[in-house]
Coordinates of C-alpha atoms and ligand atoms in Angstrom, one line a residue:
X663 CA -0.4 0.2 -0.1
X664 CA 1.2 3.5 -0.8
X665 CA 1.9 5.7 2.1
X666 CA 0.8 8.7 0.1
X667 CA -2.6 7.1 -0.4
X668 CA -4.9 9.2 1.9
X669 CA -7.4 8.1 4.8
X670 CA -10.5 9.9 4.3
X671 CA -12.4 11.0 1.0
X672 CA -12.4 14.2 -0.5
X673 CA -16.1 15.9 1.7
X674 CA -14.6 14.7 4.8
X675 CA -13.3 17.1 7.2
X676 CA -10.2 16.1 8.7
X677 CA -8.7 16.7 12.5
X678 CA -6.8 14.9 14.7
X679 CA -9.5 15.4 17.8
X680 CA -13.5 15.6 17.3
X681 CA -14.6 16.5 21.2
X682 CA -19.0 16.1 21.9
X683 CA -19.7 18.8 24.3
X684 CA -18.2 22.5 25.1
X685 CA -18.7 22.8 29.0
X686 CA -16.3 22.5 31.7
X687 CA -15.4 18.7 29.9
X688 CA -14.6 19.6 26.4
X689 CA -13.6 23.4 27.1
X690 CA -10.7 21.9 28.5
X691 CA -10.4 19.2 26.4
X692 CA -9.7 21.9 23.8
X693 CA -7.2 23.8 25.8
X694 CA -5.4 20.9 26.7
X695 CA -5.1 19.1 23.4
X696 CA -4.3 21.7 21.1
X697 CA -1.5 23.0 24.1
X698 CA -0.1 19.6 22.4
X699 CA 0.0 20.8 19.3
X700 CA -3.1 18.2 18.1
X701 CA -6.5 19.3 15.9
X702 CA -9.3 19.5 17.4
X703 CA -12.8 20.2 16.2
X704 CA -15.5 20.4 19.0
X705 CA -19.3 20.5 18.6
X706 CA -22.3 21.5 21.1
X707 CA -25.7 21.6 20.2
X708 CA -26.5 24.5 22.5
X709 CA -26.0 28.2 20.6
X710 CA -24.1 29.2 23.7
X711 CA -20.8 27.5 25.5
X712 CA -21.3 26.0 29.2
X713 CA -22.9 22.8 28.5
X714 CA -24.8 21.8 31.3
X715 CA -24.7 25.7 33.1
X716 CA -26.6 26.7 30.1
X717 CA -29.3 24.8 30.0
X718 CA -30.0 24.6 33.4
X719 CA -31.4 28.0 34.3
X720 CA -34.1 27.5 35.9
X721 CA -35.8 29.6 38.6
X722 CA -33.2 28.6 42.0
X723 CA -31.0 27.2 40.0
X724 CA -27.5 27.3 41.9
X725 CA -24.4 25.3 42.3
X726 CA -24.3 22.7 45.4
X727 CA -20.8 23.0 45.4
X728 CA -18.2 26.2 46.6
X729 CA -17.7 27.8 44.0
X730 CA -13.9 28.1 44.6
X731 CA -13.9 24.2 44.6
X732 CA -16.0 24.6 41.4
X733 CA -13.9 25.7 39.3
X734 CA -11.2 25.0 37.0
X735 CA -7.6 24.8 38.5
X736 CA -5.1 24.2 35.7
X737 CA -4.6 27.8 34.8
X738 CA -2.9 29.6 37.7
X739 CA -3.4 32.8 36.2
X740 CA -7.5 32.2 35.5
X741 CA -8.1 31.1 39.3
X742 CA -6.2 34.1 40.0
X743 CA -8.4 36.9 37.6
X744 CA -11.5 35.6 38.7
X745 CA -13.6 36.5 41.0
X746 CA -16.8 34.1 43.1
X747 CA -18.7 36.5 44.3
X748 CA -20.6 34.1 46.8
X749 CA -20.4 30.3 48.2
X750 CA -22.0 29.4 45.9
X751 CA -22.2 30.4 42.2
X752 CA -25.1 31.0 40.7
X753 CA -26.2 29.5 37.0
X754 CA -25.5 32.6 35.1
X755 CA -22.2 34.0 37.3
X756 CA -21.0 29.5 36.0
X757 CA -21.7 30.7 32.3
X758 CA -20.6 33.8 32.4
X759 CA -17.3 32.0 33.9
X760 CA -17.4 29.4 31.3
X761 CA -18.2 31.9 28.4
X762 CA -14.7 34.1 29.9
X763 CA -12.9 30.9 29.5
X764 CA -13.9 30.9 26.0
X765 CA -12.6 34.2 25.0
X766 CA -9.6 33.9 27.4
X767 CA -7.9 31.0 26.4
X768 CA -9.2 31.7 22.9
X769 CA -11.1 27.8 22.8
X770 CA -14.1 29.5 20.6
X771 CA -13.1 29.0 17.3
X772 CA -12.4 25.5 17.5
X773 CA -16.5 25.4 18.7
X774 CA -18.8 24.8 15.7
X775 CA -22.3 25.3 18.1
X776 CA -26.3 24.8 17.4
X777 CA -25.0 21.6 16.1
X778 CA -25.6 18.2 17.6
X779 CA -23.5 15.3 16.2
X780 CA -25.1 12.5 14.9
X781 CA -23.3 9.3 14.6
X782 CA -19.7 8.4 15.5
X783 CA -18.3 5.3 13.7
X784 CA -15.5 3.4 14.1
X785 CA -13.5 3.1 10.3
X786 CA -11.9 -0.6 10.0
X787 CA -10.2 0.7 7.2
X788 CA -8.7 3.4 8.0
X789 CA -8.2 3.3 12.1
X790 CA -10.3 6.4 12.2
X791 CA -13.8 7.9 13.2
X792 CA -16.2 9.1 10.7
X793 CA -18.9 11.6 12.0
X794 CA -21.9 12.9 11.3
X795 CA -23.6 16.0 12.2
X796 CA -26.7 17.3 12.1
X797 CA -25.6 20.0 9.4
X798 CA -25.2 16.9 7.1
X799 CA -21.2 16.9 7.3
X800 CA -19.0 14.7 8.0
X801 CA -16.0 14.4 10.1
X802 CA -12.6 12.2 10.2
X803 CA -10.3 12.3 12.9
X804 CA -8.1 9.8 14.7
X805 CA -9.7 10.4 18.2
X806 CA -13.0 10.7 20.1
X807 CA -13.3 12.7 23.0
X808 CA -17.2 12.7 24.6
X809 CA -17.8 15.9 26.6
X810 CA -21.8 15.6 26.5
X811 CA -21.6 15.7 30.3
X812 CA -23.4 12.2 32.8
X813 CA -27.1 14.7 32.8
X814 CA -27.3 16.6 30.3
X815 CA -30.4 14.2 28.2
X816 CA -33.9 15.0 29.9
X817 CA -36.0 12.7 31.3
X818 CA -39.6 13.3 31.3
X819 CA -41.6 11.5 33.9
X820 CA -44.0 8.4 32.7
X821 CA -47.4 9.7 33.1
X822 CA -50.4 9.4 31.2
X823 CA -51.9 12.2 28.7
X824 CA -48.9 14.4 29.9
X825 CA -48.6 16.0 26.4
X826 CA -52.1 17.1 26.5
X827 CA -51.4 20.0 28.8
X828 CA -52.8 23.2 27.5
X829 CA -50.9 25.6 30.1
X830 CA -47.2 26.4 30.2
X831 CA -44.4 23.5 30.2
X832 CA -41.1 23.1 31.4
X833 CA -38.5 20.8 31.8
X834 CA -36.2 22.5 34.3
X835 CA -33.2 21.6 32.2
X836 CA -34.2 23.2 29.0
X837 CA -35.9 26.8 31.0
X838 CA -35.8 29.2 28.1
X839 CA -33.6 31.9 27.9
X840 CA -35.9 34.6 28.5
X841 CA -37.5 35.7 31.8
X842 CA -40.6 33.7 32.6
X843 CA -42.6 35.3 35.3
X844 CA -45.1 33.1 37.3
X845 CA -47.0 35.9 39.2
X846 CA -50.8 35.2 39.7
X847 CA -49.8 31.4 38.7
X848 CA -50.6 27.8 39.6
X849 CA -47.4 26.1 38.8
X850 CA -47.5 22.3 39.3
X851 CA -43.8 20.8 40.1
X852 CA -43.1 17.1 39.9
X853 CA -39.9 16.5 41.2
X854 CA -37.6 17.2 44.4
X855 CA -34.8 15.9 44.0
X856 CA -31.4 18.9 43.0
X857 CA -32.6 20.9 41.1
X858 CA -36.4 20.5 42.6
X859 CA -35.5 21.7 46.1
X860 CA -33.5 25.0 44.8
X861 CA -37.0 25.4 42.2
X862 CA -39.3 25.1 44.5
X863 CA -38.2 28.2 47.1
X864 CA -38.1 30.3 44.0
X865 CA -41.1 29.8 41.9
X866 CA -42.8 30.4 46.1
X867 CA -41.8 33.6 45.9
X868 CA -43.8 34.9 42.2
X869 CA -46.0 32.2 42.3
X870 CA -50.2 32.5 42.6
X871 CA -50.1 28.8 43.8
X872 CA -46.9 25.9 44.5
X873 CA -48.4 22.5 44.0
X874 CA -45.3 19.9 45.0
X875 CA -45.8 16.9 43.6
X876 CA -43.0 14.3 45.9
X877 CA -43.3 10.7 45.1
X878 CA -40.0 10.6 46.9
X879 CA -39.0 12.8 49.7
X880 CA -35.2 13.9 49.5
X881 CA -32.5 14.6 53.0
X882 CA -32.0 18.6 52.1
X883 CA -29.4 19.7 54.3
X884 CA -28.9 23.7 54.4
X885 CA -26.5 25.4 51.7
X886 CA -25.8 28.4 54.1
X887 CA -25.3 30.4 51.0
X888 CA -23.0 34.5 51.0
X889 CA -21.3 36.5 50.3
X890 CA -17.6 36.3 49.4
X891 CA -15.1 38.1 51.7
X892 CA -11.9 40.4 50.2
X893 CA -9.6 38.2 53.5
X894 CA -11.6 34.4 52.1
X895 CA -10.5 35.3 48.7
X896 CA -6.7 35.5 50.0
X897 CA -6.9 33.0 52.4
X898 CA -7.8 31.2 49.0
X899 CA -5.2 32.3 46.3
X900 CA -2.5 31.7 49.1
X901 CA -3.4 28.6 49.9
X902 CA -4.7 26.7 46.5
X903 CA -2.1 24.9 45.3
X904 CA -2.0 22.7 48.3
X905 CA -6.0 23.1 49.5
X906 CA -5.8 21.5 45.1
X907 CA -3.7 18.7 45.7
X908 CA -5.9 17.9 48.7
X909 CA -8.6 17.9 46.7
X910 CA -7.3 15.3 43.9
X911 CA -6.2 12.9 46.8
X912 CA -10.2 13.0 48.4
X913 CA -12.9 10.9 48.1
X914 CA -15.0 13.7 46.3
X915 CA -12.6 16.0 45.2
X916 CA -13.8 18.4 48.3
X917 CA -11.1 19.6 50.6
X918 CA -13.0 19.9 53.8
X919 CA -10.8 20.2 57.0
X920 CA -13.3 19.0 59.1
X921 CA -14.4 16.4 57.9
X922 CA -14.7 13.8 60.6
X923 CA -12.8 11.0 60.8
X924 CA -13.6 8.8 63.6
X925 CA -17.1 6.3 63.9
X926 CA -20.4 8.6 65.2
X927 CA -20.6 5.2 66.9
X928 CA -17.5 6.0 68.7
X929 CA -20.0 9.4 70.6
X930 CA -21.8 9.8 72.7
X931 CA -25.7 11.0 72.0
X932 CA -25.0 14.6 73.1
X933 CA -21.1 15.5 71.3
X934 CA -23.1 13.1 68.2
X935 CA -25.6 16.1 68.4
X936 CA -22.5 18.6 68.9
X937 CA -21.0 18.2 65.8
X938 CA -23.9 17.4 63.4
X939 CA -25.2 20.9 65.0
X940 CA -21.9 22.1 63.8
X941 CA -21.8 21.1 60.4
X942 CA -25.7 21.4 59.9
X943 CA -24.7 25.4 61.0
X944 CA -21.8 25.3 58.9
X945 CA -23.6 24.2 55.7
X946 CA -22.9 22.3 52.7
X947 CA -21.8 19.2 52.2
X948 CA -20.1 18.6 55.0
X949 CA -22.7 17.8 56.8
X950 CA -21.8 13.9 55.1
X951 CA -18.3 13.8 56.5
X952 CA -19.3 14.3 59.8
X953 CA -18.3 10.8 60.3
X954 CA -16.4 8.3 57.7
X955 CA -19.1 5.7 58.4
X956 CA -22.6 7.0 57.3
X957 CA -22.6 5.1 54.1
X958 CA -20.9 2.1 55.4
X959 CA -22.6 1.2 59.0
X960 CA -25.9 1.7 59.3
X961 CA -26.3 2.5 63.2
X962 CA -24.7 5.7 62.1
X963 CA -26.6 6.0 58.7
X964 CA -29.5 6.1 61.0
X965 CA -28.3 8.8 63.9
X966 CA -27.8 11.3 60.8
X967 CA -31.1 10.7 59.5
X968 CA -32.2 11.1 63.0
X969 CA -30.7 14.4 63.0
X970 CA -31.7 15.2 59.5
X971 CA -35.6 14.5 60.3
X972 CA -35.5 16.3 63.2
X973 CA -34.8 19.7 61.6
X974 CA -37.1 19.0 59.1
X975 CA -39.7 18.1 61.8
X976 CA -38.4 21.2 63.5
X977 CA -38.7 23.0 60.7
X978 CA -42.4 22.4 59.5
X979 CA -45.0 23.5 60.9
X980 CA -47.9 20.9 59.3
X981 CA -47.0 17.7 61.0
X982 CA -48.6 15.5 58.1
X983 CA -46.8 17.3 55.5
X984 CA -43.5 17.8 58.0
X985 CA -44.0 13.4 58.5
X986 CA -44.8 13.7 54.3
X987 CA -41.8 15.1 53.7
X988 CA -39.2 13.1 56.3
X989 CA -37.2 10.3 54.0
X990 CA -37.7 7.0 56.0
X991 CA -37.4 3.7 54.0
X992 CA -34.1 4.4 52.2
X993 CA -30.5 5.5 54.6
X994 CA -29.5 9.2 55.1
X995 CA -27.4 10.0 51.5
X996 CA -28.6 7.3 50.0
X997 CA -29.7 9.2 47.7
X998 CA -27.6 12.1 46.6
X999 CA -28.3 14.8 49.1
X1000 CA -29.4 17.7 47.9
X1001 CA -28.2 20.7 49.8
X1002 CA -30.4 24.2 49.7
X1003 CA -31.4 26.3 52.7
X1004 CA -35.6 27.2 53.5
X1005 CA -36.5 24.4 51.2
X1006 CA -38.5 22.6 54.1
X1007 CA -39.6 26.9 55.9
X1008 CA -40.8 27.1 51.9
X1009 CA -43.5 24.8 53.3
X1010 CA -45.4 27.1 55.5
X1011 CA -46.1 29.5 53.2
X1012 CA -49.8 29.6 52.3
X1013 CA -49.5 29.3 49.0
X1014 CA -47.5 26.5 48.8
X1015 CA -48.9 23.3 49.0
X1016 CA -47.2 19.3 49.0
X1017 CA -49.3 16.4 47.6
X1018 CA -47.8 13.6 48.0
X1019 CA -47.8 10.9 46.1
X1020 CA -47.2 7.9 47.6
X1021 CA -50.8 8.2 49.5
X1022 CA -52.6 10.2 46.4
X1023 CA -50.8 9.3 43.1
X1024 CA -51.1 11.0 39.8
X1025 CA -53.4 9.5 37.2
X1026 CA -53.3 11.2 34.9
X1027 CA -52.2 14.9 33.0
X1028 CA -55.2 17.0 31.7
X1029 CA -55.7 19.9 29.5
X1030 CA -56.2 21.9 33.1
X1031 CA -54.1 20.2 35.5
X1032 CA -53.5 16.9 37.1
X1033 CA -55.3 14.6 38.4
X1034 CA -55.0 12.0 41.4
X1035 CA -56.3 10.3 42.3
X1036 CA -58.4 12.3 45.1
X1037 CA -58.2 14.9 43.4
X1038 CA -58.5 17.5 40.4
X1039 CA -55.7 20.1 40.6
X1040 CA -55.4 22.6 38.1
X1041 CA -52.4 24.3 37.1
X1042 CA -51.7 27.7 34.7
X1043 CA -48.0 25.6 33.9
X1044 CA -46.3 22.5 34.7
X1045 CA -42.6 22.3 35.7
X1046 CA -41.0 18.7 35.2
X1047 CA -37.8 18.3 37.4
X1048 CA -38.3 15.0 37.2
X1049 CA -34.0 14.9 36.2
X1050 CA -32.0 13.1 33.3
X1051 CA -31.3 9.6 31.3
X1052 CA -28.7 10.1 33.8
X1053 CA -25.2 9.1 32.8
X1054 CA -25.3 6.9 29.5
X1055 CA -28.2 9.0 28.0
X1056 CA -26.4 11.7 26.1
X1057 CA -23.9 9.1 24.4
X1058 CA -27.5 6.5 23.9
X1059 CA -28.6 9.6 21.9
X1060 CA -25.3 9.9 19.3
X1061 CA -25.5 6.8 17.0
X1062 CA -21.7 5.6 18.3
X1063 CA -20.4 2.4 16.8
X1064 CA -17.2 0.8 17.1
X1065 CA -15.5 -2.0 15.1
X1066 CA -16.9 -4.8 13.6
X1067 CA -19.7 -2.3 13.4
X1068 CA -21.2 -2.6 17.0
X1069 CA -23.2 0.3 18.8
X1070 CA -22.6 1.3 22.5
X1071 CA -26.4 2.1 22.5
X1072 CA -27.0 -1.9 21.5
X1073 CA -23.6 -3.4 24.1
X1074 CA -25.8 -0.7 26.8
X1075 CA -29.0 -1.3 27.3
X1076 CA -28.7 -3.3 29.9
X1077 CA -26.8 -1.4 31.3
X1078 CA -23.3 0.4 30.4
X1079 CA -19.8 -1.3 30.9
X1080 CA -16.8 0.7 30.6
X1081 CA -12.7 0.5 31.8
X1082 CA -12.2 2.9 34.3
X1083 CA -16.0 4.7 33.4
X1084 CA -12.8 6.1 30.1
X1085 CA -13.2 3.9 27.4
X1086 CA -15.1 0.7 26.7
X1087 CA -14.2 -2.5 25.1
X1088 CA -14.3 -2.6 21.1
X1089 CA -13.9 1.3 20.6
X1090 CA -11.0 1.7 20.2
X1091 CA -9.2 5.8 20.4
X1092 CA -13.1 6.7 21.6
X1093 CA -12.9 8.0 25.7
X1094 CA -15.6 9.7 28.0
X1095 CA -15.5 12.5 30.6
X1096 CA -16.7 11.4 33.1
X1097 CA -18.0 8.1 32.3
X1098 CA -20.5 5.8 33.8
X1099 CA -18.1 3.9 36.2
X1100 CA -15.7 6.2 37.4
X1101 CA -16.1 8.1 40.5
X1102 CA -17.8 11.2 38.6
X1103 CA -21.4 11.3 40.2
X1104 CA -20.2 11.3 43.3
X1105 CA -17.3 14.1 43.2
X1106 CA -17.1 16.9 42.8
X1107 CA -17.7 17.4 38.3
X1108 CA -14.8 20.2 37.3
X1109 CA -11.8 17.8 39.8
X1110 CA -12.7 14.9 37.8
X1111 CA -13.3 16.7 34.3
X1112 CA -10.2 18.0 35.1
X1113 CA -8.3 14.6 35.4
X1114 CA -9.7 12.3 32.5
X1115 CA -8.8 15.8 30.0
X1116 CA -4.9 15.0 32.0
X1117 CA -5.7 11.1 31.4
X1118 CA -6.7 11.9 27.9
X1119 CA -4.1 14.4 27.3
X1120 CA -1.2 11.6 28.7
X1121 CA -2.9 8.8 26.8
X1122 CA -2.3 11.3 23.9
X1123 CA 1.0 12.0 23.7
X1124 CA 1.9 8.5 24.9
X1125 CA 0.6 6.5 21.5
X1126 CA 2.6 9.2 19.8
X1127 CA 5.6 9.2 21.2
X1128 CA 5.6 5.7 21.3
X1129 CA 4.9 5.6 17.6
X1130 CA 1.0 4.4 18.4
X1131 CA -1.9 5.1 16.9
X1132 CA -4.1 2.7 19.0
X1133 CA -6.1 2.4 22.7
X1134 CA -8.3 0.1 23.5
X1135 CA -9.5 -1.3 26.6
X1136 CA -9.0 -5.4 26.6
X1137 CA -13.1 -7.1 27.8
X1138 CA -11.1 -9.1 30.8
X1139 CA -10.2 -5.4 32.3
X1140 CA -13.3 -4.3 31.9
X1141 CA -15.3 -7.3 33.3
X1142 CA -13.0 -7.0 36.0
X1143 CA -13.4 -3.0 36.2
X1144 CA -17.3 -3.8 36.0
X1145 CA -17.5 -6.4 39.2
X1146 CA -14.8 -4.2 41.0
X1147 CA -17.3 -1.8 40.4
X1148 CA -19.9 -3.9 41.5
X1149 CA -18.0 -5.1 44.7
X1150 CA -17.3 -1.6 46.5
X1151 CA -20.7 -0.3 46.1
X1152 CA -21.9 -3.6 47.8
X1153 CA -19.9 -2.2 50.8
X1154 CA -22.0 1.3 51.2
X1155 CA -25.8 1.0 51.5
X1156 CA -25.1 4.3 48.4
X1157 CA -27.2 0.8 47.0
X1158 CA -30.7 0.5 49.2
X1159 CA -31.7 3.6 47.4
X1160 CA -33.4 3.9 43.5
X1161 CA -30.9 6.6 42.4
X1162 CA -30.0 7.8 38.8
X1163 CA -27.0 5.8 39.6
X1164 CA -28.2 2.9 41.3
X1165 CA -31.8 1.4 39.1
X1166 CA -32.4 -1.7 42.1
X1167 CA -33.1 -5.3 40.1
X1168 CA -35.9 -5.8 38.1
X1169 CA -37.4 -7.5 35.8
X1170 CA -35.3 -10.4 35.9
X1171 CA -32.2 -7.9 35.2
X1172 CA -29.2 -7.7 37.7
X1173 CA -29.0 -4.6 39.8
X1174 CA -26.9 -1.7 37.9
X1175 CA -24.9 0.3 40.0
X1176 CA -23.2 2.8 37.3
X1177 CA -20.7 5.0 39.7
X1178 CA -16.9 4.2 41.0
X1179 CA -17.5 4.9 44.7
X1180 CA -13.7 4.3 45.6
X1181 CA -13.2 7.8 46.1
X1182 CA -11.3 10.3 43.6
X1183 CA -8.3 9.8 45.2
X1184 CA -8.1 6.1 44.8
X1185 CA -9.5 6.4 41.6
X1186 CA -6.6 8.5 40.0
X1187 CA -3.9 6.7 41.9
X1188 CA -5.4 3.8 40.1
X1189 CA -5.6 5.4 36.8
X1190 CA -1.6 6.8 37.7
X1191 CA -0.2 3.2 38.9
X1192 CA -2.2 1.9 35.4
X1193 CA 0.2 4.0 32.8
X1194 CA 3.0 3.7 34.7
X1195 CA 2.9 0.3 34.6
X1196 CA 2.4 0.2 30.4
X1197 CA -1.5 0.9 30.4
X1198 CA -2.5 -2.2 32.2
X1199 CA -5.3 -3.1 30.8
X1200 CA -5.2 -1.2 27.5
X1201 CA -3.9 -2.5 24.2
X1202 CA -1.9 -0.5 22.5
X1203 CA -1.2 -0.6 18.8
X1204 CA 0.0 0.9 15.7
X1205 CA -3.0 0.8 13.0
X1206 CA -0.5 -0.9 10.0
X1207 CA 2.6 -0.7 8.1
X1208 CA 2.6 2.5 7.3
X1209 CA 0.7 3.4 10.4
X1210 CA 4.4 3.0 11.8
X1211 CA 6.5 4.4 9.3
X1212 CA 5.1 8.0 9.7
X1213 CA 4.9 7.9 13.8
X1214 CA 9.2 7.5 13.4
X1215 CA 8.9 10.4 10.8
X1216 CA 6.3 12.7 12.5
X1217 CA 5.3 14.0 15.9
X1218 CA 1.8 14.2 14.9
X1219 CA -0.7 12.0 15.7
X1220 CA -2.9 12.9 12.1
X1221 CA 0.1 12.1 10.1
X1222 CA 0.3 8.6 12.3
X1223 CA -3.1 6.9 10.9
X1224 CA -2.8 5.4 7.3
X1225 CA -4.9 3.5 6.1
X1226 CA -4.8 -0.3 6.8
X1227 CA -3.3 -3.4 5.5
Ligands
NAP2151 P1 -33.3 13.8 40.4 O1 -32.2 13.5 41.6 O2 -33.0 12.3 39.4 O3 -35.2 14.2 40.5 C1 -35.5 13.3 39.6 C2 -36.9 13.5 40.8 O4 -38.0 14.1 39.8 C3 -36.9 12.4 41.6 O5 -37.2 13.6 42.8 C4 -38.0 12.1 40.9 O6 -39.2 10.9 42.2 C5 -39.2 12.7 40.6 N1 -39.9 11.9 39.1 C6 -39.6 11.3 37.9 N2 -40.0 10.6 37.3 C7 -41.3 10.9 38.2 C8 -43.0 10.9 38.1 N3 -42.8 9.4 37.5 N4 -43.8 11.0 38.8 C9 -43.2 11.5 40.0 N5 -41.8 12.1 40.3 C10 -41.4 12.2 39.5 O7 -32.8 15.3 39.1 P2 -32.6 15.9 39.5 O8 -33.5 17.2 40.4 O9 -32.9 17.4 38.5 O10 -31.1 16.3 39.9 C11 -30.1 15.0 39.2 C12 -28.3 15.3 39.2 O11 -28.3 16.8 38.7 C13 -28.3 16.1 40.8 O12 -28.6 14.2 41.8 C14 -27.1 16.5 40.8 O13 -26.4 14.7 40.7 C15 -27.4 17.4 39.4 N6 -28.0 17.9 40.2 C16 -27.2 19.8 40.6 C17 -27.3 21.0 41.2 C18 -26.1 21.2 41.4 O14 -26.3 22.6 42.5 N7 -24.7 20.8 41.2 C19 -28.7 21.3 41.0 C20 -29.3 20.3 40.3 C21 -28.9 18.8 39.9 P3 -38.1 9.8 42.9 O15 -36.9 10.0 43.5 O16 -38.9 8.7 43.5 O17 -37.2 9.4 41.7

């Protein structure tokens, strides 16, 4: 075969790396891979950069991880010059930050907005990925980086006649850019997860009536948001290097110097109460870290659950509503903890009403509202805070085909499999950021995204240096990783609640628990070991004789990828 033979057809645009998504993951991928000299092209279906922070602009939307930690660490200059205004940044501030990142690092020329990737197929003849976008363009790339986000595919509830509603209806993750006025409106909210608990107090400020349809109550701990002070920012800037290091080797990607180290059961009731109270008053996810065994020891867990239930009963005046808001049938924090101040107190407002769907299930949506098995509830607006086709939805939405035309959608029909939550056997040179099987779902997303992007960049650079063109997870490594993820989850109480990362066994199908619960730091050390041991669990190879020759002659990976023998 001639070395001059072109690997791509004339109407295909050719780059080294296609990146899908322009949120935190996509933006940092562009920056990092361009820094290493790779030719990249990113796509995003949205009209703006920002990913989840573009789409989730519902009233009250705010990050529940502290802004000084939920931010990029890759550039000290960026870290020093950006001034976060509040302990927890509002959606608009995070979107401004990501727009600033895109401008500051000149990333926009590499992003095509308003463009959805329809398919990505591995072409065995060329050893490259053929990508089709919804503007009918075709692209060819040596590598694909899926920065599609674990929570980006909105999910509507399976309620009968949902489309018949004649009022305005919104999903929180597809909120319109223009302001929505709720004054004088009767608003129904379905869903009380992290999104619902932020949205409901905000709606209650202006709506005539807010009817909250709750299927499962959540544990909500206060955020205690506030403006950030200059001396606080100064402290962080001074100590950032150590803080960022600690985040990377922590359990959840969050620096928390007050994290407890002794079992809840080593303290008496009064001591425990004191420690819970202190964490409660400080606000935030730190409450969950009061004791290290809250998610492994049911007795310890019950002490936290009892404490929160006592706070709910204190906050909510109507005893029946308070009881309905108390989670009782799953362990504390087994579903993702919600963090927001004032959620429970909202139910004391005369314009807010809770409908407990466990006692009064929804029968159907009607043109005028919602019918439960007890009453017709008239509504002007219906808001679905019903979450996402989490972790796999965005990837399954793209027709991804690996070697032998193997479909990722089909492979994952009974739940996702992966190696490290980063790669899938049979899908060479395809990387998922924050994929299923990584710790992303249980972590500070920015820390895990930066880690994954750094891993991908290191891997691409290593391939180039070694004269290799392809990397692919082995089936055996994938099986062992999935077994390990499952076994680790079994050691915790997290499998005892239905959540977007844990699907209990159903209809003869096994339980699916998706995230790696071993912690962000353990995962990082594991990935480092795998790389330094020569990419254990991966096959690295050169595609064709020409590829090896080309790799020896040039340092650019695009030149290494030549049509197969
Ligand atoms: P979610 O946690 O999946 O919650 C969805 C809610 O909708 C649940 O209360 C669920 O009830 C309810 N629901 C679904 N189908 C229903 C039906 N047919 N009838 C009645 N209720 C139904 O989704 P989310 O609140 O959007 O949050 C998802 C994740 O996004 C969070 O866990 C978090 O990781 C992330 N998030 C982060 C922030 C932040 O501040 N950083 C903010 C918002 C969201 P069941 O519990 O009974 O299923």
